[in-house]
Short mmCIF file of N, CA and C in Angstrom, two decimals:
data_model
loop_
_atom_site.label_atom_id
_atom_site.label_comp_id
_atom_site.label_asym_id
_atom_site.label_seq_id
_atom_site.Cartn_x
_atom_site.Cartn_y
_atom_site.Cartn_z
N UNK A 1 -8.87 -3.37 -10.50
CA UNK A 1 -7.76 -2.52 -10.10
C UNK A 1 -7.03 -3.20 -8.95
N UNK A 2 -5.75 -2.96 -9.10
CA UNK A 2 -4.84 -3.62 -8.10
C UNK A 2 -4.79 -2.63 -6.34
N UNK A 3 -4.82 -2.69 -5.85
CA UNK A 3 -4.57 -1.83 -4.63
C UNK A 3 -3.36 -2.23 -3.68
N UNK A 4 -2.56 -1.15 -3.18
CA UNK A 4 -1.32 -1.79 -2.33
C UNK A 4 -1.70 -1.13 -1.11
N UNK A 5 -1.26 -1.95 0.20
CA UNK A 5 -0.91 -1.37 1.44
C UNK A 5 -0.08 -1.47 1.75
N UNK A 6 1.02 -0.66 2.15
CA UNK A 6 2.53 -0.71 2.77
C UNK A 6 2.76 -1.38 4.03
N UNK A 7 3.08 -2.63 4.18
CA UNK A 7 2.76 -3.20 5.27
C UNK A 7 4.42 -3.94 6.06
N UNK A 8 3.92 -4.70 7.46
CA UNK A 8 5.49 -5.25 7.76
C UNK A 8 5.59 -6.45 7.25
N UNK A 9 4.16 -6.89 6.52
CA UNK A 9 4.29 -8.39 6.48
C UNK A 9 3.07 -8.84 5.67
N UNK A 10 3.48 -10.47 5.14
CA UNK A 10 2.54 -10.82 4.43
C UNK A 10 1.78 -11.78 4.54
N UNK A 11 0.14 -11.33 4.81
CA UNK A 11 -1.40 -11.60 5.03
C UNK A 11 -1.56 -10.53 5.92
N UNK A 12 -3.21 -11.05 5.68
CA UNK A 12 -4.10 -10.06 6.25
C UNK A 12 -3.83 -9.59 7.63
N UNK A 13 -3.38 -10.53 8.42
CA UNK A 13 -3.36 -9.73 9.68
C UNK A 13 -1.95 -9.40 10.09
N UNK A 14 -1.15 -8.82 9.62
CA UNK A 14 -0.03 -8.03 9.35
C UNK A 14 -0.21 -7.01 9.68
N UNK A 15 0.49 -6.43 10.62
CA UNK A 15 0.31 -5.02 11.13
C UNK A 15 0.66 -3.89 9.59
N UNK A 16 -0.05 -2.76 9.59
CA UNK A 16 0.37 -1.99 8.33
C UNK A 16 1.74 -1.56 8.70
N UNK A 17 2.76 -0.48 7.79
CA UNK A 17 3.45 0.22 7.92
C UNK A 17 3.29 1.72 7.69
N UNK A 18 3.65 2.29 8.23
CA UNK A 18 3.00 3.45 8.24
C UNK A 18 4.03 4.39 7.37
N UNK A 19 5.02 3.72 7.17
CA UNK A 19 6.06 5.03 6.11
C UNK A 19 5.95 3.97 4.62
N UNK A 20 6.09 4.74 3.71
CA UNK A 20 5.85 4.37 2.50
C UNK A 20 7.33 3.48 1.59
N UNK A 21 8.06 4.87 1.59
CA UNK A 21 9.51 4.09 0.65
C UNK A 21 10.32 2.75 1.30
N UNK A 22 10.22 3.32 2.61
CA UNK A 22 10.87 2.34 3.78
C UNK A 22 9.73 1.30 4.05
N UNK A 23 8.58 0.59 3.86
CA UNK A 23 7.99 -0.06 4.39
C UNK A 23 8.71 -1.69 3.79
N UNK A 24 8.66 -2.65 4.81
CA UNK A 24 9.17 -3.83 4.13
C UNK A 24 8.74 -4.40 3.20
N UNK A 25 7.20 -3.93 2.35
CA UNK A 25 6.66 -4.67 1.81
C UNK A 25 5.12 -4.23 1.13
N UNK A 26 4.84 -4.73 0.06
CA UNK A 26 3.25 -4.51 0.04
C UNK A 26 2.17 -5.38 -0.17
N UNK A 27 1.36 -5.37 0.34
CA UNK A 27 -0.04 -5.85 0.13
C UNK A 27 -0.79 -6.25 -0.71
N UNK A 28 -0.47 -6.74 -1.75
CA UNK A 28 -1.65 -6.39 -2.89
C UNK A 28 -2.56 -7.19 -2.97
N UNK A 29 -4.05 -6.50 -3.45
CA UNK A 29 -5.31 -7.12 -3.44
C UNK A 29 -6.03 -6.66 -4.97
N UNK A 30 -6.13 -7.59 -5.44
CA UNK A 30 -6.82 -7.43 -6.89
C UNK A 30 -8.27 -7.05 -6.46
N UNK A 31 -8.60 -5.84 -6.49
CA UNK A 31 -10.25 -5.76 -6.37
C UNK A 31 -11.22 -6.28 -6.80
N UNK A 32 -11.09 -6.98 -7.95
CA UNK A 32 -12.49 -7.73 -8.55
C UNK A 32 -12.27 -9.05 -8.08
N UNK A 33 -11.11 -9.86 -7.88
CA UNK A 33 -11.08 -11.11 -7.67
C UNK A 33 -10.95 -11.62 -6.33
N UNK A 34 -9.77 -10.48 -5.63
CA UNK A 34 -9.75 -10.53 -4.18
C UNK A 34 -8.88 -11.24 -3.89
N UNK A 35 -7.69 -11.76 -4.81
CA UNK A 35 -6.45 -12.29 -4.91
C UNK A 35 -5.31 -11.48 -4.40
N UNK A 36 -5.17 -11.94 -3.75
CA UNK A 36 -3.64 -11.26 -2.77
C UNK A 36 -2.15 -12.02 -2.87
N UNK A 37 -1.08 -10.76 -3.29
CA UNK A 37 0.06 -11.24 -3.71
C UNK A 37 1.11 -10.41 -2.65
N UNK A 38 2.18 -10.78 -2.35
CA UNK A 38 3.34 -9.88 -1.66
C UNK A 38 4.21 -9.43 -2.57
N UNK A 39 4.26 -8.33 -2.31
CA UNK A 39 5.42 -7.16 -3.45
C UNK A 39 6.64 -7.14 -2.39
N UNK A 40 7.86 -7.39 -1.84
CA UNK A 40 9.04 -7.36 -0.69
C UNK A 40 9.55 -6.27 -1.77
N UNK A 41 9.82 -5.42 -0.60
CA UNK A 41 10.81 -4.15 -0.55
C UNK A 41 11.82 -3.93 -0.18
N UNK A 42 12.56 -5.16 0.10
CA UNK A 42 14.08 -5.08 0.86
C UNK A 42 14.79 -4.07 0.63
N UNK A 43 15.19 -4.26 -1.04
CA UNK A 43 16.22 -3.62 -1.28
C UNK A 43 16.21 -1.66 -0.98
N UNK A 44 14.74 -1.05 -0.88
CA UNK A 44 14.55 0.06 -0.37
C UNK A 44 14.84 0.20 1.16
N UNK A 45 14.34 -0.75 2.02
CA UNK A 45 14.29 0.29 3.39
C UNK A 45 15.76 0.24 4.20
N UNK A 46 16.47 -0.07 3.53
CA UNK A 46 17.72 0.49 4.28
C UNK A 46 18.64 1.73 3.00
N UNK A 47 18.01 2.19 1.78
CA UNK A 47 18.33 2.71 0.79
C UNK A 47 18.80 4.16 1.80
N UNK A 48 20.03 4.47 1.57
CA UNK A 48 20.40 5.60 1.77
C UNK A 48 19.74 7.19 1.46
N UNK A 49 19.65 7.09 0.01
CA UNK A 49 17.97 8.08 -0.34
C UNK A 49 17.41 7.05 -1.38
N UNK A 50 16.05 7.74 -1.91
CA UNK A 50 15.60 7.80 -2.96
C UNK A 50 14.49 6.66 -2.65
N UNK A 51 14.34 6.21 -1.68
CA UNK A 51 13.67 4.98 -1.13
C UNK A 51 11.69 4.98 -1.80
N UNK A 52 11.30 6.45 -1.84
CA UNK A 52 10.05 6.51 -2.10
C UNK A 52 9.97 6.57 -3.08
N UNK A 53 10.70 7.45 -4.31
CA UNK A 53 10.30 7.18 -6.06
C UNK A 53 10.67 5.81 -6.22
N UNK A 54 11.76 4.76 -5.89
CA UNK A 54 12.54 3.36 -6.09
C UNK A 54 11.00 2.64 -5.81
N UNK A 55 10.49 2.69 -4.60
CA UNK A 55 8.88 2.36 -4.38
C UNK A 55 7.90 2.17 -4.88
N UNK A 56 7.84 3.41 -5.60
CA UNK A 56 6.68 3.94 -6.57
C UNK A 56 6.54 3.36 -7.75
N UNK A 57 8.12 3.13 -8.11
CA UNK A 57 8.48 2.75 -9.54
C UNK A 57 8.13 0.95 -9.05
N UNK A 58 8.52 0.15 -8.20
CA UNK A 58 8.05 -1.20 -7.28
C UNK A 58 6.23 -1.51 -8.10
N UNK A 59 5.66 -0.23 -7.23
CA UNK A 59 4.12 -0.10 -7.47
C UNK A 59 3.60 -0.08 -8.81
N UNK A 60 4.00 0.88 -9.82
CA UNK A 60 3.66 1.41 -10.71
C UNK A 60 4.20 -0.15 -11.80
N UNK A 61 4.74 -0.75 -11.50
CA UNK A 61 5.16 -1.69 -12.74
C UNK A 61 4.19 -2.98 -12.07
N UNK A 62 3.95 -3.24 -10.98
CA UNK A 62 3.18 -3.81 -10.44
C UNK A 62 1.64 -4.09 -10.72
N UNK A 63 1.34 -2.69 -11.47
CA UNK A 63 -0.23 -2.29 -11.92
C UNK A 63 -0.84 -1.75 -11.04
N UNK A 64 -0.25 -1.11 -9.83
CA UNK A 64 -1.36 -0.60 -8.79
C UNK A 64 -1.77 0.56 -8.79
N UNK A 65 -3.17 0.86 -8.61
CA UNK A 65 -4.11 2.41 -9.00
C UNK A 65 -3.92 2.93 -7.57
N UNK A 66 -4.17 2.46 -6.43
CA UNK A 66 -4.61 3.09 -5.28
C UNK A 66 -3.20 2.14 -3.98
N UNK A 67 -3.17 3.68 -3.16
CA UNK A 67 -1.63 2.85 -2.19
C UNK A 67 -2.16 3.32 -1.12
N UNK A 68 -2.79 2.60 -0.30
CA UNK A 68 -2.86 2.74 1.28
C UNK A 68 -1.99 3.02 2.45
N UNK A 69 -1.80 3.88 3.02
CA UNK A 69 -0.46 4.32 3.62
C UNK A 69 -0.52 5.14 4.56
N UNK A 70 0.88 5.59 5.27
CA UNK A 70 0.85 6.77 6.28
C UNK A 70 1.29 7.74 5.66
N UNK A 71 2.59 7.52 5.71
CA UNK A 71 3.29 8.72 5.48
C UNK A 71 4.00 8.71 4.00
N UNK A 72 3.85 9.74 2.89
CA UNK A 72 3.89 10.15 1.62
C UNK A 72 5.49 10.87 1.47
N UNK A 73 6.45 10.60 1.55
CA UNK A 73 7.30 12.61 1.09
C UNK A 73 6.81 12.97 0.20
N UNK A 74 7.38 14.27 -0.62
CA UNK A 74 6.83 15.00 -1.40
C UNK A 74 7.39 14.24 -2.78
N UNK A 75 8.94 13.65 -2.97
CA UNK A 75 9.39 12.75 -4.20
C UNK A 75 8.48 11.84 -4.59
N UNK A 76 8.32 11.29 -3.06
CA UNK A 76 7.33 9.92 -3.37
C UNK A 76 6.13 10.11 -4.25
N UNK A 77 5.58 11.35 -3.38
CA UNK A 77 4.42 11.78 -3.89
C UNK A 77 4.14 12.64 -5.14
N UNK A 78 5.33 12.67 -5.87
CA UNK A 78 5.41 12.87 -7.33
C UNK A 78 5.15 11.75 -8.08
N UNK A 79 6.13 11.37 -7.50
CA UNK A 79 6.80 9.76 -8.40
C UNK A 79 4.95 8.89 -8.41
N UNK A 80 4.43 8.79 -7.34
CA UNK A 80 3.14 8.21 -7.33
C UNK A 80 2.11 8.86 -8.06
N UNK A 81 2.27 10.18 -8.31
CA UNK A 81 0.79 11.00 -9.02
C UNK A 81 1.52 10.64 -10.58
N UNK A 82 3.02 10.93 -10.87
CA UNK A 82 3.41 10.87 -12.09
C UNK A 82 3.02 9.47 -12.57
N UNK A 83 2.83 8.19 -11.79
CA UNK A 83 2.98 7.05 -12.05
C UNK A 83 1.26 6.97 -12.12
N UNK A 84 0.22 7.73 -11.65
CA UNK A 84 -1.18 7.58 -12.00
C UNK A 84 -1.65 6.76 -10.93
N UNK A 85 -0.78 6.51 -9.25
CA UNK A 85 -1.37 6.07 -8.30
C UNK A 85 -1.89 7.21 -7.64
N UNK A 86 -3.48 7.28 -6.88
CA UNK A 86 -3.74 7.52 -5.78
C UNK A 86 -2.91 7.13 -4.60
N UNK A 87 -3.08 7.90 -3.89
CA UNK A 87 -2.47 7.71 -1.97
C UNK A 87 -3.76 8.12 -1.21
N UNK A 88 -3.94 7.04 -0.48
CA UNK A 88 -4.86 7.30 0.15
C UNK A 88 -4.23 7.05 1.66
N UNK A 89 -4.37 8.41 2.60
CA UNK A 89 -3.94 8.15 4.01
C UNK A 89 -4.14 7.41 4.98
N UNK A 90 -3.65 6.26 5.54
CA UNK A 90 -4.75 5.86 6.56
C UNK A 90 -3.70 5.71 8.06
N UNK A 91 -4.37 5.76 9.00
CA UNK A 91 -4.07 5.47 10.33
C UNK A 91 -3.17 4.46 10.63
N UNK A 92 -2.14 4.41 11.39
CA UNK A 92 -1.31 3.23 12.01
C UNK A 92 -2.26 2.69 13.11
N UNK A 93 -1.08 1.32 13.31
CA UNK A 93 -1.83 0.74 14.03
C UNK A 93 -3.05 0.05 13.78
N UNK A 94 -3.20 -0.32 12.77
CA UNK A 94 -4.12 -1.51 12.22
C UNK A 94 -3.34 -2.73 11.35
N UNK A 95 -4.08 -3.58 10.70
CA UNK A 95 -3.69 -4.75 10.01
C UNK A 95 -4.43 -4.51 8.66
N UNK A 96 -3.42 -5.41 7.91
CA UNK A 96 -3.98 -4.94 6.67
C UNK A 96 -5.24 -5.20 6.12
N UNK A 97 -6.32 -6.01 6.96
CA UNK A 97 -7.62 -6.43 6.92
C UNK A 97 -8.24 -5.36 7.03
N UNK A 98 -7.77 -4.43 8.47
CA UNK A 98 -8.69 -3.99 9.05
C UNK A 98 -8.60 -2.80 7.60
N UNK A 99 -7.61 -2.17 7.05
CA UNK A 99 -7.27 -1.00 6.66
C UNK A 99 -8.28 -1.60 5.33
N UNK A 100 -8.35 -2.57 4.72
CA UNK A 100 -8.62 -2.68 3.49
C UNK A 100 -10.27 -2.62 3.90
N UNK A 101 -10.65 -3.15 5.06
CA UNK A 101 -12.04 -3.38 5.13
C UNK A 101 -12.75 -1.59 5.33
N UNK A 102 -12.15 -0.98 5.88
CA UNK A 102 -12.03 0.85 6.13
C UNK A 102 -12.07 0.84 4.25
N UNK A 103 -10.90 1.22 3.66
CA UNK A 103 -11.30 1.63 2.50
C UNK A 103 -12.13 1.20 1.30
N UNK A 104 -12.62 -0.51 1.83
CA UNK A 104 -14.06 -0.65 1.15
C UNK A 104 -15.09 0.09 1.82
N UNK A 105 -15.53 0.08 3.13
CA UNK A 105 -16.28 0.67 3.34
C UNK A 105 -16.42 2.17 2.85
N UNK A 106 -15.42 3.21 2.63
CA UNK A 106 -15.30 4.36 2.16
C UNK A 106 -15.61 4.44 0.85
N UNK A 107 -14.83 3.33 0.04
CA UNK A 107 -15.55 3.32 -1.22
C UNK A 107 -16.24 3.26 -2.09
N UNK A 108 -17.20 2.36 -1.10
CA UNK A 108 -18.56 1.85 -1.36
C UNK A 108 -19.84 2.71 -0.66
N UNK A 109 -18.90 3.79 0.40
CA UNK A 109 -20.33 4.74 1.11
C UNK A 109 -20.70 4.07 1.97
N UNK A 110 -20.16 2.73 2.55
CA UNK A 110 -21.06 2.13 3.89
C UNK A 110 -20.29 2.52 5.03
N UNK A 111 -21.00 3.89 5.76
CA UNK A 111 -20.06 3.79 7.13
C UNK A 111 -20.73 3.46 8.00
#
């Protein structure tokens, strides 16, 4: 499964982003292989509306199951359940290492 984090930038130690439609960019980490690719979001975060379904739709053609993130709206958060992604919340103020190493540990039960 593919996993995204909404982040400002690309590698691991990239501070996350904490808003979703508007974030510059995403993360992606192939879970079985551990291959990491950059998804750029330009053309959303200065989007007048619609920035979080335009996102989703980014993600969802992308192949990603699970989106690491702050902040959800409620469009977004259609557009993402309709599209068969999880959102999983996480804290600002980390890097995308730290956030991914948090939701292995959660996933796997090691706290």
């Amino acid at each position: 499964m593919t996993i995204a984090i909404s982040t400002t930038g690309n590698g691991w130690d990239s501070p996350i982003d904490e808003r979703f439609g508007r974030a510059r960019g995403f993360f992606l980490i192939d879970e079985n292989s551990n291959e990491t690719r950059y998804l750029d979001n330009a053309e959303n975060v200065e989007a007048a509306h619609g920035a979080g379904p335009a996102a989703a739709r980014v993600l969802a053609n992308a192949g990603v199951g699970v989106l690491l993130t702050g902040r959800v709206g409620p469009k977004a958060g259609d557009a993402l359940k309709a599209a068969g992604i999880r959102v999983v919340s996480v804290p600002g103020g980390q890097t995308n290492r730290d956030t991914w190493n948090a939701y292995l540990r959660v996933a796997t039960n090691h706290f």
